[in-house]
mmCIF file of C-alpha atoms and ligand atoms in Angstrom:
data_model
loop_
_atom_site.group_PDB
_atom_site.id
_atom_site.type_symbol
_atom_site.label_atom_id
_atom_site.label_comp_id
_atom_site.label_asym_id
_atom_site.label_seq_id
_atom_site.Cartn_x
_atom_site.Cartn_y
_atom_site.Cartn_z
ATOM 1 C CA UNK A 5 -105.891 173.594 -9.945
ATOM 2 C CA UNK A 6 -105.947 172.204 -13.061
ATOM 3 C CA UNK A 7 -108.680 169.794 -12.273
ATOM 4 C CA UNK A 8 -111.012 172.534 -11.475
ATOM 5 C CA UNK A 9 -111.502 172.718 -15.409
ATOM 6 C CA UNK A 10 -113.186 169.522 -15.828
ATOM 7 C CA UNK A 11 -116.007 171.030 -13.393
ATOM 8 C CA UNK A 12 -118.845 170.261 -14.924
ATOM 9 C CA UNK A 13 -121.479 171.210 -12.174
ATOM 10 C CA UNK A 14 -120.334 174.400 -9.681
ATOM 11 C CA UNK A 15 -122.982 174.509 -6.899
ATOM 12 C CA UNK A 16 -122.552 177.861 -4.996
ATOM 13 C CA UNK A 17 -123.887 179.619 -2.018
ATOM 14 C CA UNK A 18 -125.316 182.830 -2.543
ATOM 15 C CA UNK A 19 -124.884 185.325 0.648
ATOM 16 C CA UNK A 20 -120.624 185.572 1.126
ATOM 17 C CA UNK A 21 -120.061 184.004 -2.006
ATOM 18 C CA UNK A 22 -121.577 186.034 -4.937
ATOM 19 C CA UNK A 23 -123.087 188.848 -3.645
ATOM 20 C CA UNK A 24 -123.328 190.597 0.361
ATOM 21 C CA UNK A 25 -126.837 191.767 0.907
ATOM 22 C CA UNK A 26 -127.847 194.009 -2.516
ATOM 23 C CA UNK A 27 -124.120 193.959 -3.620
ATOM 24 C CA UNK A 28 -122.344 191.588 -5.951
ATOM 25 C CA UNK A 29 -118.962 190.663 -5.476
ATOM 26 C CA UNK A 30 -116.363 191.153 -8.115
ATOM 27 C CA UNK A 31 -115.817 188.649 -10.373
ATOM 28 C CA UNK A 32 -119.146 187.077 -10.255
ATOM 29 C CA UNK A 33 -120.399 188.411 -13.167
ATOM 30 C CA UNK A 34 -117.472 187.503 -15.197
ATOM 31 C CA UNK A 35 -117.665 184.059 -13.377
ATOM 32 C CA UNK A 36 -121.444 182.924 -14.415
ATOM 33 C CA UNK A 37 -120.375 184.385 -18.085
ATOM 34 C CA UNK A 38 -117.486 181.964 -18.389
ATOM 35 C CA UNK A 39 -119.663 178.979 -17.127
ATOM 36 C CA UNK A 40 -122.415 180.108 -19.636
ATOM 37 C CA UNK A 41 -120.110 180.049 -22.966
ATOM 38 C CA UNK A 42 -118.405 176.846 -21.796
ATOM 39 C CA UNK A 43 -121.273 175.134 -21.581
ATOM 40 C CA UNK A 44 -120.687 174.152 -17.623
ATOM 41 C CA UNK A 45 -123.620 174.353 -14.801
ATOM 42 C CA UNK A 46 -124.356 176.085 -11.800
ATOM 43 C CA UNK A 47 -127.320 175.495 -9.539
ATOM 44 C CA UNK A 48 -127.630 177.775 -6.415
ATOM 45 C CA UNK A 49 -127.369 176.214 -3.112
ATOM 46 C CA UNK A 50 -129.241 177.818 -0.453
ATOM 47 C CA UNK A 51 -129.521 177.039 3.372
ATOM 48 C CA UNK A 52 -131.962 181.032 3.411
ATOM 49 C CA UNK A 53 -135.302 179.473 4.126
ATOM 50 C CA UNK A 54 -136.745 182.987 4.665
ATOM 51 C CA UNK A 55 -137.242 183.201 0.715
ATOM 52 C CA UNK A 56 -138.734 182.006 -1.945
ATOM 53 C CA UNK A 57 -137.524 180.771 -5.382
ATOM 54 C CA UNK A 58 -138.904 183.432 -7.107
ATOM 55 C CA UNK A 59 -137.714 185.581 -4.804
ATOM 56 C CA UNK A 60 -134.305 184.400 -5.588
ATOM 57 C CA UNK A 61 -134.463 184.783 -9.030
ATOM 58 C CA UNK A 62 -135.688 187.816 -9.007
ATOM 59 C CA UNK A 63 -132.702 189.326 -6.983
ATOM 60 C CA UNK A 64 -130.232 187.619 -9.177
ATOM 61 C CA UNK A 65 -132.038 189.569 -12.152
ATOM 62 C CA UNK A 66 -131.577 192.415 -10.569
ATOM 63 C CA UNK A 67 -128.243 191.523 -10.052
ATOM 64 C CA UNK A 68 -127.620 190.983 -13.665
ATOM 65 C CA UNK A 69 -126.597 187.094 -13.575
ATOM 66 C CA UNK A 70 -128.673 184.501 -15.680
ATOM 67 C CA UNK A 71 -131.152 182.419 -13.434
ATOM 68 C CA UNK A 72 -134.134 180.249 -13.914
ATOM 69 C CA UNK A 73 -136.254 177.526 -11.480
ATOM 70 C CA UNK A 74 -133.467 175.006 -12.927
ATOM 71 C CA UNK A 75 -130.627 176.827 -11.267
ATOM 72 C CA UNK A 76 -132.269 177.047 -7.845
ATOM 73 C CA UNK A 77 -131.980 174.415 -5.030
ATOM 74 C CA UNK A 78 -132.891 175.891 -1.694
ATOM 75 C CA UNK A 79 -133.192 174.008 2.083
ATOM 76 C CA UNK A 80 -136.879 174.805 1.696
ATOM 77 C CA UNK A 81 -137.135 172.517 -1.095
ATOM 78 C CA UNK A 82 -134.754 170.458 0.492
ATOM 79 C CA UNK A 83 -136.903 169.812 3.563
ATOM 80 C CA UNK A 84 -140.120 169.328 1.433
ATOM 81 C CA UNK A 85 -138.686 166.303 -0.472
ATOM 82 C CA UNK A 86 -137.170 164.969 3.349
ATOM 83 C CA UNK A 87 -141.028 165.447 4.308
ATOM 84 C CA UNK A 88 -143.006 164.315 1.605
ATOM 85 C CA UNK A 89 -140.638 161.026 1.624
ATOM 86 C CA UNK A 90 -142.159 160.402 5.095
ATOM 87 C CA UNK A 91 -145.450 161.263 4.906
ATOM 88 C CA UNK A 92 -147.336 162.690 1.850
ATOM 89 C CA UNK A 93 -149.741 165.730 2.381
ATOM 90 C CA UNK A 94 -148.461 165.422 6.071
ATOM 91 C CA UNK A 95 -149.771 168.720 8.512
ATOM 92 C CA UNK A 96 -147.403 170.907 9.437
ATOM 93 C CA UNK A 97 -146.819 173.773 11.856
ATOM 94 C CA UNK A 98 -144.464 176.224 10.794
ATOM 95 C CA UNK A 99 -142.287 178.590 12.774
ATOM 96 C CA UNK A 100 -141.158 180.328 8.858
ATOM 97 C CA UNK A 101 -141.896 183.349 7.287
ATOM 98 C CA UNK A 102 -144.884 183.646 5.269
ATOM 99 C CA UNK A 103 -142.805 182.508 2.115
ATOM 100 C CA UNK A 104 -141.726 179.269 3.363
ATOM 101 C CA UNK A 105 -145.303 178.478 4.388
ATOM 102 C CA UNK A 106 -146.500 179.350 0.815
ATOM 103 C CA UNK A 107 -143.866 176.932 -0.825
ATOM 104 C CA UNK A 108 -144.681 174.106 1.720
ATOM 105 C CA UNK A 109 -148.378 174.438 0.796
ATOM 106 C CA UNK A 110 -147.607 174.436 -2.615
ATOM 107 C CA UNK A 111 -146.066 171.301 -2.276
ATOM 108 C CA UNK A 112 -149.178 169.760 -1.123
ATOM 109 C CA UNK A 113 -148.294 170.040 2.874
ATOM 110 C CA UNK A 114 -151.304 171.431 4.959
ATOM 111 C CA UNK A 115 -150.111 174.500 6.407
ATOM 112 C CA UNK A 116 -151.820 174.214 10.294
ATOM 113 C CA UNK A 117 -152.392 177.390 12.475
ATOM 114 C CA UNK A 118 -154.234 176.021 15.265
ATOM 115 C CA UNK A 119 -151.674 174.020 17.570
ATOM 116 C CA UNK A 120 -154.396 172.000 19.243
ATOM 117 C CA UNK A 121 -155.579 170.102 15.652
ATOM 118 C CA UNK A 122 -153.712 167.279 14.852
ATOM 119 C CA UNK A 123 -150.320 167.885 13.117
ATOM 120 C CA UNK A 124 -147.538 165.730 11.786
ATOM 121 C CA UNK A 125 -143.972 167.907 12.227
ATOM 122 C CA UNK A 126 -143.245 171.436 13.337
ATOM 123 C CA UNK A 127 -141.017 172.771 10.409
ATOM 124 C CA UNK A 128 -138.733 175.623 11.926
ATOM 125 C CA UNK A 129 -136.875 177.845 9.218
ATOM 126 C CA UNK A 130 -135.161 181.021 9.405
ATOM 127 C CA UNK A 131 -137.837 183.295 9.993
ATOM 128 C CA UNK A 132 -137.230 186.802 9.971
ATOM 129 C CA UNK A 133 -140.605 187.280 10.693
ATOM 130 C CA UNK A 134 -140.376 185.537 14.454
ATOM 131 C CA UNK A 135 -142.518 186.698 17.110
ATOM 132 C CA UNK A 136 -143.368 185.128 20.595
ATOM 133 C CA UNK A 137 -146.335 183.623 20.304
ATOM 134 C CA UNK A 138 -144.511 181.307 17.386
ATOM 135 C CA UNK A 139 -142.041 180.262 19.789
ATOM 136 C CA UNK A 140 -144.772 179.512 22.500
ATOM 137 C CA UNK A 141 -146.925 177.412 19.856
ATOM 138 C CA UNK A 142 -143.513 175.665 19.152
ATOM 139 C CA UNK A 143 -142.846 174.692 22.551
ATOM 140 C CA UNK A 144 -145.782 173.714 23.239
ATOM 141 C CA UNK A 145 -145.577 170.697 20.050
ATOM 142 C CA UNK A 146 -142.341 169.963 21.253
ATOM 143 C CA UNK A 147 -143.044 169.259 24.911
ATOM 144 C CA UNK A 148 -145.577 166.923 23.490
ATOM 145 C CA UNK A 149 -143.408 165.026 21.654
ATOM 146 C CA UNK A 150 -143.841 166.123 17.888
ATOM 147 C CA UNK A 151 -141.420 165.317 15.130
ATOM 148 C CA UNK A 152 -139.218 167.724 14.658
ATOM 149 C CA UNK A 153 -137.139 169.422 11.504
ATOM 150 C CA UNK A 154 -135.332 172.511 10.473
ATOM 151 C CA UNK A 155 -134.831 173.528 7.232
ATOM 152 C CA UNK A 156 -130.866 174.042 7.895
ATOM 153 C CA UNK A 157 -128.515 174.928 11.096
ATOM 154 C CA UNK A 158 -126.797 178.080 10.616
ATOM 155 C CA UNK A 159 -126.682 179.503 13.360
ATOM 156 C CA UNK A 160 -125.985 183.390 12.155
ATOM 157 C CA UNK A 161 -126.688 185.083 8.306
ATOM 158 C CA UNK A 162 -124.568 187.893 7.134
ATOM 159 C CA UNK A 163 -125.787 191.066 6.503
ATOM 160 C CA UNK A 164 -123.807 194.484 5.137
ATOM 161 C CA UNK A 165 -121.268 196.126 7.094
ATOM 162 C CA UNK A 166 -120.143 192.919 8.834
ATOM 163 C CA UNK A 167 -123.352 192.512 10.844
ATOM 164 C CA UNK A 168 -124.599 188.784 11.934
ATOM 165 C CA UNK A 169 -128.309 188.443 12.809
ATOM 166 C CA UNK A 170 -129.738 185.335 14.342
ATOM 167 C CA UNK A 171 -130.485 182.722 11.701
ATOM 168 C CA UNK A 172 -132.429 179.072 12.198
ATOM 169 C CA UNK A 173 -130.186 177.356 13.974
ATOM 170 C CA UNK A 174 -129.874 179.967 16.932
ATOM 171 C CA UNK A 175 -133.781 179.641 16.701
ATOM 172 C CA UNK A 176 -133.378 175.959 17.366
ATOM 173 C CA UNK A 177 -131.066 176.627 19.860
ATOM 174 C CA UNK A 178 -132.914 178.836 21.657
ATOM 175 C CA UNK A 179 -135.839 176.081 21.255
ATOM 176 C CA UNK A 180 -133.839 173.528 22.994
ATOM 177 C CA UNK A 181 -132.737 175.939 26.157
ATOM 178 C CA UNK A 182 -136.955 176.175 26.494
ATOM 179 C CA UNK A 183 -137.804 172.148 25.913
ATOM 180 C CA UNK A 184 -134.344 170.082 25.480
ATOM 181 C CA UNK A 185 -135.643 168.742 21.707
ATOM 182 C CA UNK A 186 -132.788 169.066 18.818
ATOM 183 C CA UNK A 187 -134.444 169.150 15.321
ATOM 184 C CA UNK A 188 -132.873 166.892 12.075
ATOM 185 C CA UNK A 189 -131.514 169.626 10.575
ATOM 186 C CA UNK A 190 -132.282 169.902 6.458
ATOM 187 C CA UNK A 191 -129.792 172.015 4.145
ATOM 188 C CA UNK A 192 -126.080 172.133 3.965
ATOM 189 C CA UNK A 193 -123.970 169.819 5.141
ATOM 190 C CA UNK A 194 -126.175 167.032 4.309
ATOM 191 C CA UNK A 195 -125.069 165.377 1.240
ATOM 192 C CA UNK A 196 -128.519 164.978 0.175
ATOM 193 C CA UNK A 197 -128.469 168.585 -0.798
ATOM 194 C CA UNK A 198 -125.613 167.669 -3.854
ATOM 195 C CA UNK A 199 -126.597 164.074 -4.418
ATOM 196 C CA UNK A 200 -130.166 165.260 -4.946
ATOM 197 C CA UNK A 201 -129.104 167.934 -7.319
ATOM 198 C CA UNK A 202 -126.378 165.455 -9.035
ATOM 199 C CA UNK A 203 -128.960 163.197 -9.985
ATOM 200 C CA UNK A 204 -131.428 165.755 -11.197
ATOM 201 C CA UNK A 205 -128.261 167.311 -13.969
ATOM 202 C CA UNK A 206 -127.364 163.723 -14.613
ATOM 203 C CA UNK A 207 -123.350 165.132 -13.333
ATOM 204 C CA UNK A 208 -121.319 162.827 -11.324
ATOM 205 C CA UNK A 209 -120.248 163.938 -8.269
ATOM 206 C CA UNK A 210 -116.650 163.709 -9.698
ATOM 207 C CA UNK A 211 -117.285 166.635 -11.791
ATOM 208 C CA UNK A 212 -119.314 168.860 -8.731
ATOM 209 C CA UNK A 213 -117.978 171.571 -6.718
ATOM 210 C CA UNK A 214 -119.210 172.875 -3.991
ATOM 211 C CA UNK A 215 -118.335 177.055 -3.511
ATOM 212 C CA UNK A 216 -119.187 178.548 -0.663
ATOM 213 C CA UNK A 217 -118.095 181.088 2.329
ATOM 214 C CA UNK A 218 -119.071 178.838 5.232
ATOM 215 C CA UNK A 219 -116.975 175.716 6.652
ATOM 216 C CA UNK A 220 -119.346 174.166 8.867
ATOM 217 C CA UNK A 221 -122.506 174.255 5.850
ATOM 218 C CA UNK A 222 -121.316 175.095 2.453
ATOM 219 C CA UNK A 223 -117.499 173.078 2.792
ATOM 220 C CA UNK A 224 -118.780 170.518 5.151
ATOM 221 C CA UNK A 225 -121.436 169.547 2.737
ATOM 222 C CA UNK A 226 -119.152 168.854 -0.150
ATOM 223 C CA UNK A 227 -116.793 167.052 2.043
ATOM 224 C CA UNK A 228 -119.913 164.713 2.908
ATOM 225 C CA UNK A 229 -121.090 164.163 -0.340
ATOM 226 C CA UNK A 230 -117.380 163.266 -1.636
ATOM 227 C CA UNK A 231 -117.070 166.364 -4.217
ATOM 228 C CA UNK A 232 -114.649 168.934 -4.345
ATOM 229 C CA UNK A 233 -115.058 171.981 -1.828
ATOM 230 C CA UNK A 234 -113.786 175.843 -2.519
ATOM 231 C CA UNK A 235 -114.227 177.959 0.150
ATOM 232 C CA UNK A 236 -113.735 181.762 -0.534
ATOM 233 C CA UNK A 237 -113.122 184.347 2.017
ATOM 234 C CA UNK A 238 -115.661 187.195 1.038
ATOM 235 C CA UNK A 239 -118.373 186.014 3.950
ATOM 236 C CA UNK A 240 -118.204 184.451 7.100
ATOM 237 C CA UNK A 241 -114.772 182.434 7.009
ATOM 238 C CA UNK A 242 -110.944 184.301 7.440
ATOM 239 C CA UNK A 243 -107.880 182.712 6.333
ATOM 240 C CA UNK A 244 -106.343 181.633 9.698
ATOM 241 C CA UNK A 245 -109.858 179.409 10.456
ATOM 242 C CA UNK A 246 -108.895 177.638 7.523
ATOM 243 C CA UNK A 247 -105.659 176.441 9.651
ATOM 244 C CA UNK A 248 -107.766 175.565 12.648
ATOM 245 C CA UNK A 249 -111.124 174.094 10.784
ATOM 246 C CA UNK A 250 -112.208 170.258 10.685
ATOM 247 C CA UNK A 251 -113.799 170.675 7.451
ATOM 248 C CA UNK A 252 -110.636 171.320 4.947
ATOM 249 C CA UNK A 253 -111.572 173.059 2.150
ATOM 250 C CA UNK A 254 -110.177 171.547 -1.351
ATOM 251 C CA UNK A 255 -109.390 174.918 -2.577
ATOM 252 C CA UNK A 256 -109.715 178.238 -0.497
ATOM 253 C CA UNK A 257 -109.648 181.742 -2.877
ATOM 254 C CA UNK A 258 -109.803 185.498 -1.605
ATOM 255 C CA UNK A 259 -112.985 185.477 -3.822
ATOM 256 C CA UNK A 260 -114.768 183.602 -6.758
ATOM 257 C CA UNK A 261 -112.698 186.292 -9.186
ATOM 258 C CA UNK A 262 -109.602 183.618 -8.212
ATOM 259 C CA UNK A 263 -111.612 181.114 -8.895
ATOM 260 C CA UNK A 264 -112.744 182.775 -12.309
ATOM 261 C CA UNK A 265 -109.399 183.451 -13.454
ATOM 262 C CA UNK A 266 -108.667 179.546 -13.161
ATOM 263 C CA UNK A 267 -111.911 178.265 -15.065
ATOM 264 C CA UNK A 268 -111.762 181.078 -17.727
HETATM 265 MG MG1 MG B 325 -122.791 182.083 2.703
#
């Protein structure tokens, strides 16, 4: 436990880990405190494609704890670097909400409509704002052969009152029933997602944690990037999958007010 103090760089999910839906969870506040006066960094780690940065932000405002750009690294971002390293300005279409899209484009990606023009990848996210004829354009690119990514593959997101609702990797899945294509899936567990971050604080991954409610993303992704990995039970994980998981957690806490009262 002890070691948990030389932390230098916490990177945390956000849904199951600090807040559920509109509602943070206790300790948080106290938490993000406690990192601010001791000098220590935390960078949000998101796998939600359906938002924006500034969206982000402006729910952690709300939410009373201290954000800016430099705390944010989401799988939209994520997959934009993955992209632009293959092809700059590429054309892409995009099965995403309306946010996504906007950050792509701002990132220099032409944002295609038409299916029949030429275009480099189909880019599925978690789009809460699905509808068929999305899914037929998508198929349609896929049985022809187009790359294919996803911005990250979890497969449910929590909302309140213990409710699940399809995220993008059901999406995919329901993609690959319709056309047998798998996408490379962006976002947690890559490693990228800390190494990129890592080198962008200057911390070495000896003094990065990973926090997160998730074993198969959020635990799974420190585990590949060779950093520590807490896993609190406030979201999608309960203490006897810990038992039964392939992705050990370093540390597993009821919530991050354990984790808190260690750091403070
Ligand atoms: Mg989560």
């Amino acid at each position: 436990m002890e070691e948990l103090k030389n932390i230098q760089l916490f990177l945390l999910d956000m849904d199951g880990t600090i807040y559920i839906d509109n509602k943070l969870i206790d300790g948080a506040q106290e938490f993000f405190e406690t990192l601010i006066n001791q000098k220590k960094n935390y960078v949000f780690l998101t796998n939600n494609s359906s938002k924006g940065v500034e969206q982000y932000l402006k729910k952690l405002k709300n939410l009373n704890i201290k954000a800016n750009n430099e705390n944010m690294f989401t799988s939209a971002q994520a997959t934009a670097i993955f992209l632009k390293e293959k092809k700059d300005k590429a054309s892409l279409y995009v099965v995403g909400t309306e946010s996504l899209k906007k950050e792509l484009a701002l990132q220099g990606f032409i944002i295609e409509e038409d299916v029949n023009k030429h275009i480099d990848y189909l880019v599925v996210g978690y789009d809460t704002e699905l509808n068929y004829e999305k899914l037929r354009k998508a198929c349609y690119l896929l049985n022809r052969g187009i790359e294919y990514v996803a911005t990250n593959p979890d497969l449910v997101c929590p909302t309140g009152d213990n409710e699940f609702i399809p995220d993008c990797g059901s999406i995919c899945n329901m993609l690959k029933t319709a056309t047998n294509r798998e996408p490379i899936y962006i976002g947690k567990p890559r490693k990228e997602m800390v190494e990129i971050v890592s080198n962008m604080k200057k911390i070495p991954l000896e003094n990065i944690a990973v926090v997160g409610d998730r074993l198969y993303t959020d635990i799974a992704c420190g585990i590949n990037a060779g950093v520590k990995s807490i896993c609190v039970l406030t979201g999608e994980t309960k203490k006897e999958d810990i038992f039964e998981t392939e992705f050990k957690p370093s540390y597993v806490f009821n919530s991050i007010k354990d984790l808190y009262n260690i750091i403070k």
